[in-house]
Amino acid sequence: AIWLYILFMHFGQTTFSFMGLNVFLAWLPIVFAQLFMQLRSSWRWIFVPLWLLFFPNIPYLMTDLFHLASLRIYQPGGHFLMDTNGWWSYLFLVLPIVLMVFIGMAQVFKLFSAIKLRLVQKFGSLLILSVLSSIAVYIGRFDRIHSIELLVHPLSVFKLLVGNWDVGKLQFVLMFSILQLGIWGLIYFLKQDQQEE
């Protein structure tokens, strides 16, 4: 289903054709985490840094929601147009974002359990992961840097990660960290609620 979506968005959808690549990049950490959890060989640990490298592509998808502003289905004054092409574009943008974000972020709990982290370690890891991925989302969105560039130009990307701090960047990282922690909190609450049933 993922490949069908990627191919369709790349070749058959003009409004949000970029979503094919973005969903593919967000799908990679899900695959890497799954491989780590399924394999029993010591080689499986190679997938952890790969997962960490590509994980920010999952929360990055949430910034793509701003592209909804390009659709003509909403008009000033709170009026909506029954433009079926616009609403299909809405579906093709929103559905994969919701699915990939919740699948990818829920999988983090499974990955931490597979690594056998204690509760305090899990909380600390979520905090660190939320901050690191928020910084990565910032440089991805505003400096236009892709995950793969960390392998190609590691020094340049590292400078962007640790440098060029200002009030705006600090606020963005804080807000996006809170957003991710909020989603993890919701996922944890739903898991606990399901266990009680």
mmCIF file of C-alpha atoms in Angstrom:
data_model
loop_
_atom_site.group_PDB
_atom_site.id
_atom_site.type_symbol
_atom_site.label_atom_id
_atom_site.label_comp_id
_atom_site.label_asym_id
_atom_site.label_seq_id
_atom_site.Cartn_x
_atom_site.Cartn_y
_atom_site.Cartn_z
ATOM 1 C CA ALA A 1 0.000 0.000 0.000
ATOM 2 C CA ILE A 2 2.877 2.366 0.801
ATOM 3 C CA TRP A 3 4.524 1.765 -2.572
ATOM 4 C CA LEU A 4 1.230 2.293 -4.399
ATOM 5 C CA TYR A 5 0.765 5.617 -2.618
ATOM 6 C CA ILE A 6 4.355 6.713 -3.309
ATOM 7 C CA LEU A 7 4.109 5.850 -7.013
ATOM 8 C CA PHE A 8 0.669 7.427 -7.359
ATOM 9 C CA MET A 9 1.719 10.658 -5.661
ATOM 10 C CA HIS A 10 4.919 10.884 -7.682
ATOM 11 C CA PHE A 11 3.437 10.144 -11.091
ATOM 12 C CA GLY A 12 -0.317 10.695 -10.842
ATOM 13 C CA GLN A 13 -0.912 13.541 -8.394
ATOM 14 C CA THR A 14 0.137 17.073 -9.235
ATOM 15 C CA THR A 15 -0.973 19.128 -6.211
ATOM 16 C CA PHE A 16 1.054 17.304 -3.558
ATOM 17 C CA SER A 17 3.452 15.183 -5.634
ATOM 18 C CA PHE A 18 6.246 15.859 -3.098
ATOM 19 C CA MET A 19 4.370 13.686 -0.582
ATOM 20 C CA GLY A 20 5.607 10.548 -2.343
ATOM 21 C CA LEU A 21 9.196 11.282 -1.289
ATOM 22 C CA ASN A 22 8.232 12.569 2.165
ATOM 23 C CA VAL A 23 6.174 9.466 2.968
ATOM 24 C CA PHE A 24 8.976 7.216 1.676
ATOM 25 C CA LEU A 25 11.501 8.941 3.975
ATOM 26 C CA ALA A 26 9.084 8.609 6.923
ATOM 27 C CA TRP A 27 8.492 4.942 6.085
ATOM 28 C CA LEU A 28 12.221 4.071 6.256
ATOM 29 C CA PRO A 29 12.599 4.420 10.064
ATOM 30 C CA ILE A 30 9.489 2.263 10.521
ATOM 31 C CA VAL A 31 11.141 -0.437 8.386
ATOM 32 C CA PHE A 32 14.477 -0.108 10.216
ATOM 33 C CA ALA A 33 12.798 -0.439 13.627
ATOM 34 C CA GLN A 34 10.818 -3.452 12.426
ATOM 35 C CA LEU A 35 13.978 -5.146 11.134
ATOM 36 C CA PHE A 36 15.732 -4.518 14.455
ATOM 37 C CA MET A 37 12.850 -6.072 16.400
ATOM 38 C CA GLN A 38 12.484 -9.092 14.095
ATOM 39 C CA LEU A 39 16.129 -10.059 13.600
ATOM 40 C CA ARG A 40 17.978 -12.006 16.287
ATOM 41 C CA SER A 41 21.502 -11.513 14.922
ATOM 42 C CA SER A 42 23.923 -9.003 16.471
ATOM 43 C CA TRP A 43 23.869 -7.303 13.058
ATOM 44 C CA ARG A 44 20.442 -5.950 13.921
ATOM 45 C CA TRP A 45 22.036 -3.118 15.951
ATOM 46 C CA ILE A 46 23.077 -1.423 12.706
ATOM 47 C CA PHE A 47 19.403 -0.516 12.230
ATOM 48 C CA VAL A 48 19.251 1.597 15.426
ATOM 49 C CA PRO A 49 21.453 4.481 14.146
ATOM 50 C CA LEU A 50 19.680 4.238 10.777
ATOM 51 C CA TRP A 51 16.340 4.489 12.569
ATOM 52 C CA LEU A 52 17.566 7.488 14.569
ATOM 53 C CA LEU A 53 18.882 9.161 11.401
ATOM 54 C CA PHE A 54 15.583 8.889 9.540
ATOM 55 C CA PHE A 55 13.137 9.177 12.462
ATOM 56 C CA PRO A 56 12.780 13.010 12.185
ATOM 57 C CA ASN A 57 11.095 12.452 8.810
ATOM 58 C CA ILE A 58 8.063 11.181 10.742
ATOM 59 C CA PRO A 59 7.321 14.365 12.752
ATOM 60 C CA TYR A 60 8.474 16.385 9.712
ATOM 61 C CA LEU A 61 5.322 15.186 7.941
ATOM 62 C CA MET A 62 3.235 17.299 10.313
ATOM 63 C CA THR A 63 4.751 20.454 8.821
ATOM 64 C CA ASP A 64 3.345 19.392 5.443
ATOM 65 C CA LEU A 65 -0.148 20.150 6.761
ATOM 66 C CA PHE A 66 0.551 23.809 5.978
ATOM 67 C CA HIS A 67 0.321 22.912 2.286
ATOM 68 C CA LEU A 68 -3.438 22.619 2.802
ATOM 69 C CA ALA A 69 -3.457 26.413 2.452
ATOM 70 C CA SER A 70 -2.818 25.956 -1.280
ATOM 71 C CA LEU A 71 -6.185 24.223 -1.759
ATOM 72 C CA ARG A 72 -9.140 26.297 -2.919
ATOM 73 C CA ILE A 73 -11.709 24.397 -0.868
ATOM 74 C CA TYR A 74 -11.649 27.060 1.866
ATOM 75 C CA GLN A 75 -12.737 30.610 1.133
ATOM 76 C CA PRO A 76 -12.527 33.775 3.263
ATOM 77 C CA GLY A 77 -15.471 34.198 5.604
ATOM 78 C CA GLY A 78 -15.518 30.553 6.706
ATOM 79 C CA HIS A 79 -17.034 29.177 3.481
ATOM 80 C CA PHE A 80 -16.060 25.857 1.909
ATOM 81 C CA LEU A 81 -16.293 24.896 -1.757
ATOM 82 C CA MET A 82 -17.471 21.481 -2.948
ATOM 83 C CA ASP A 83 -14.434 21.031 -5.194
ATOM 84 C CA THR A 84 -13.965 17.248 -5.388
ATOM 85 C CA ASN A 85 -10.404 17.513 -6.733
ATOM 86 C CA GLY A 86 -9.511 19.712 -3.770
ATOM 87 C CA TRP A 87 -11.059 17.313 -1.282
ATOM 88 C CA TRP A 88 -9.260 14.325 -2.857
ATOM 89 C CA SER A 89 -6.012 16.275 -2.504
ATOM 90 C CA TYR A 90 -6.971 16.912 1.129
ATOM 91 C CA LEU A 91 -7.385 13.158 1.659
ATOM 92 C CA PHE A 92 -4.094 12.294 -0.067
ATOM 93 C CA LEU A 93 -2.251 14.788 2.130
ATOM 94 C CA VAL A 94 -3.866 14.265 5.541
ATOM 95 C CA LEU A 95 -4.405 10.475 5.662
ATOM 96 C CA PRO A 96 -0.760 9.396 5.193
ATOM 97 C CA ILE A 97 0.406 12.060 7.653
ATOM 98 C CA VAL A 98 -1.973 10.808 10.369
ATOM 99 C CA LEU A 99 -1.132 7.145 9.703
ATOM 100 C CA MET A 100 2.645 7.515 9.437
ATOM 101 C CA VAL A 101 2.917 9.798 12.476
ATOM 102 C CA PHE A 102 0.886 7.527 14.748
ATOM 103 C CA ILE A 103 2.410 4.265 13.462
ATOM 104 C CA GLY A 104 5.958 5.623 13.569
ATOM 105 C CA MET A 105 5.644 7.272 16.965
ATOM 106 C CA ALA A 106 3.764 4.350 18.549
ATOM 107 C CA GLN A 107 6.514 2.053 17.298
ATOM 108 C CA VAL A 108 9.013 3.952 19.467
ATOM 109 C CA PHE A 109 7.516 2.302 22.573
ATOM 110 C CA LYS A 110 7.990 -1.155 21.019
ATOM 111 C CA LEU A 111 11.553 -0.311 20.039
ATOM 112 C CA PHE A 112 12.411 0.890 23.549
ATOM 113 C CA SER A 113 10.941 -2.318 24.993
ATOM 114 C CA ALA A 114 12.998 -4.405 22.543
ATOM 115 C CA ILE A 115 16.134 -2.549 23.676
ATOM 116 C CA LYS A 116 14.983 -3.296 27.260
ATOM 117 C CA LEU A 117 14.994 0.259 28.572
ATOM 118 C CA ARG A 118 13.617 0.897 32.053
ATOM 119 C CA LEU A 119 10.718 3.336 32.582
ATOM 120 C CA VAL A 120 12.957 6.257 33.569
ATOM 121 C CA GLN A 121 15.245 5.546 30.608
ATOM 122 C CA LYS A 122 12.242 5.471 28.274
ATOM 123 C CA PHE A 123 11.058 8.859 29.494
ATOM 124 C CA GLY A 124 14.542 10.359 29.192
ATOM 125 C CA SER A 125 14.983 8.853 25.722
ATOM 126 C CA LEU A 126 11.644 10.298 24.579
ATOM 127 C CA LEU A 127 12.703 13.715 25.838
ATOM 128 C CA ILE A 128 16.062 13.566 24.040
ATOM 129 C CA LEU A 129 14.491 12.127 20.880
ATOM 130 C CA SER A 130 11.830 14.848 20.778
ATOM 131 C CA VAL A 131 14.453 17.614 21.053
ATOM 132 C CA LEU A 132 16.842 16.066 18.504
ATOM 133 C CA SER A 133 14.093 15.382 15.982
ATOM 134 C CA SER A 134 12.682 18.897 16.481
ATOM 135 C CA ILE A 135 16.091 20.374 15.642
ATOM 136 C CA ALA A 136 16.254 18.082 12.596
ATOM 137 C CA VAL A 137 12.757 19.159 11.509
ATOM 138 C CA TYR A 138 13.838 22.788 11.853
ATOM 139 C CA ILE A 139 16.888 22.422 9.608
ATOM 140 C CA GLY A 140 14.882 20.246 7.230
ATOM 141 C CA ARG A 141 12.096 22.779 6.881
ATOM 142 C CA PHE A 142 14.036 26.065 7.049
ATOM 143 C CA ASP A 143 17.517 25.081 5.816
ATOM 144 C CA ARG A 144 16.146 22.490 3.349
ATOM 145 C CA ILE A 145 18.430 19.687 4.551
ATOM 146 C CA HIS A 146 17.461 16.022 3.981
ATOM 147 C CA SER A 147 18.417 13.092 6.241
ATOM 148 C CA ILE A 148 20.697 11.576 3.614
ATOM 149 C CA GLU A 149 22.843 14.721 3.658
ATOM 150 C CA LEU A 150 24.074 13.764 7.125
ATOM 151 C CA LEU A 151 25.870 10.868 5.418
ATOM 152 C CA VAL A 152 27.074 12.941 2.449
ATOM 153 C CA HIS A 153 27.955 16.216 4.234
ATOM 154 C CA PRO A 154 28.131 15.286 7.947
ATOM 155 C CA LEU A 155 30.170 18.317 9.053
ATOM 156 C CA SER A 156 27.861 20.856 7.390
ATOM 157 C CA VAL A 157 24.753 19.212 8.848
ATOM 158 C CA PHE A 158 26.357 18.966 12.301
ATOM 159 C CA LYS A 159 27.091 22.704 12.222
ATOM 160 C CA LEU A 160 23.434 23.382 11.418
ATOM 161 C CA LEU A 161 22.322 21.075 14.236
ATOM 162 C CA VAL A 162 24.408 22.707 16.951
ATOM 163 C CA GLY A 163 24.805 26.250 15.620
ATOM 164 C CA ASN A 164 22.789 29.208 14.345
ATOM 165 C CA TRP A 165 20.588 29.402 17.436
ATOM 166 C CA ASP A 166 18.232 32.321 17.896
ATOM 167 C CA VAL A 167 14.965 32.937 19.731
ATOM 168 C CA GLY A 168 12.886 31.740 16.776
ATOM 169 C CA LYS A 169 14.752 28.439 16.456
ATOM 170 C CA LEU A 170 14.589 27.888 20.221
ATOM 171 C CA GLN A 171 10.823 28.471 20.257
ATOM 172 C CA PHE A 172 10.271 26.167 17.271
ATOM 173 C CA VAL A 173 12.285 23.349 18.872
ATOM 174 C CA LEU A 174 10.396 23.816 22.151
ATOM 175 C CA MET A 175 6.981 23.835 20.443
ATOM 176 C CA PHE A 176 7.730 20.815 18.271
ATOM 177 C CA SER A 177 9.164 18.899 21.235
ATOM 178 C CA ILE A 178 5.960 19.584 23.189
ATOM 179 C CA LEU A 179 3.898 18.464 20.175
ATOM 180 C CA GLN A 180 5.757 15.156 19.920
ATOM 181 C CA LEU A 181 5.648 14.530 23.663
ATOM 182 C CA GLY A 182 1.919 15.255 23.563
ATOM 183 C CA ILE A 183 1.419 12.646 20.832
ATOM 184 C CA TRP A 184 3.465 10.102 22.777
ATOM 185 C CA GLY A 185 1.401 10.938 25.853
ATOM 186 C CA LEU A 186 -1.802 10.268 23.893
ATOM 187 C CA ILE A 187 -0.452 6.980 22.530
ATOM 188 C CA TYR A 188 0.612 5.905 26.043
ATOM 189 C CA PHE A 189 -2.823 6.823 27.428
ATOM 190 C CA LEU A 190 -4.575 4.817 24.693
ATOM 191 C CA LYS A 191 -2.308 1.822 25.366
ATOM 192 C CA GLN A 192 -3.037 1.963 29.104
ATOM 193 C CA ASP A 193 -6.771 2.311 28.437
ATOM 194 C CA GLN A 194 -6.680 -0.718 26.133
ATOM 195 C CA GLN A 195 -4.846 -2.809 28.743
ATOM 196 C CA GLU A 196 -7.478 -1.970 31.380
ATOM 197 C CA GLU A 197 -10.213 -3.324 29.096
#
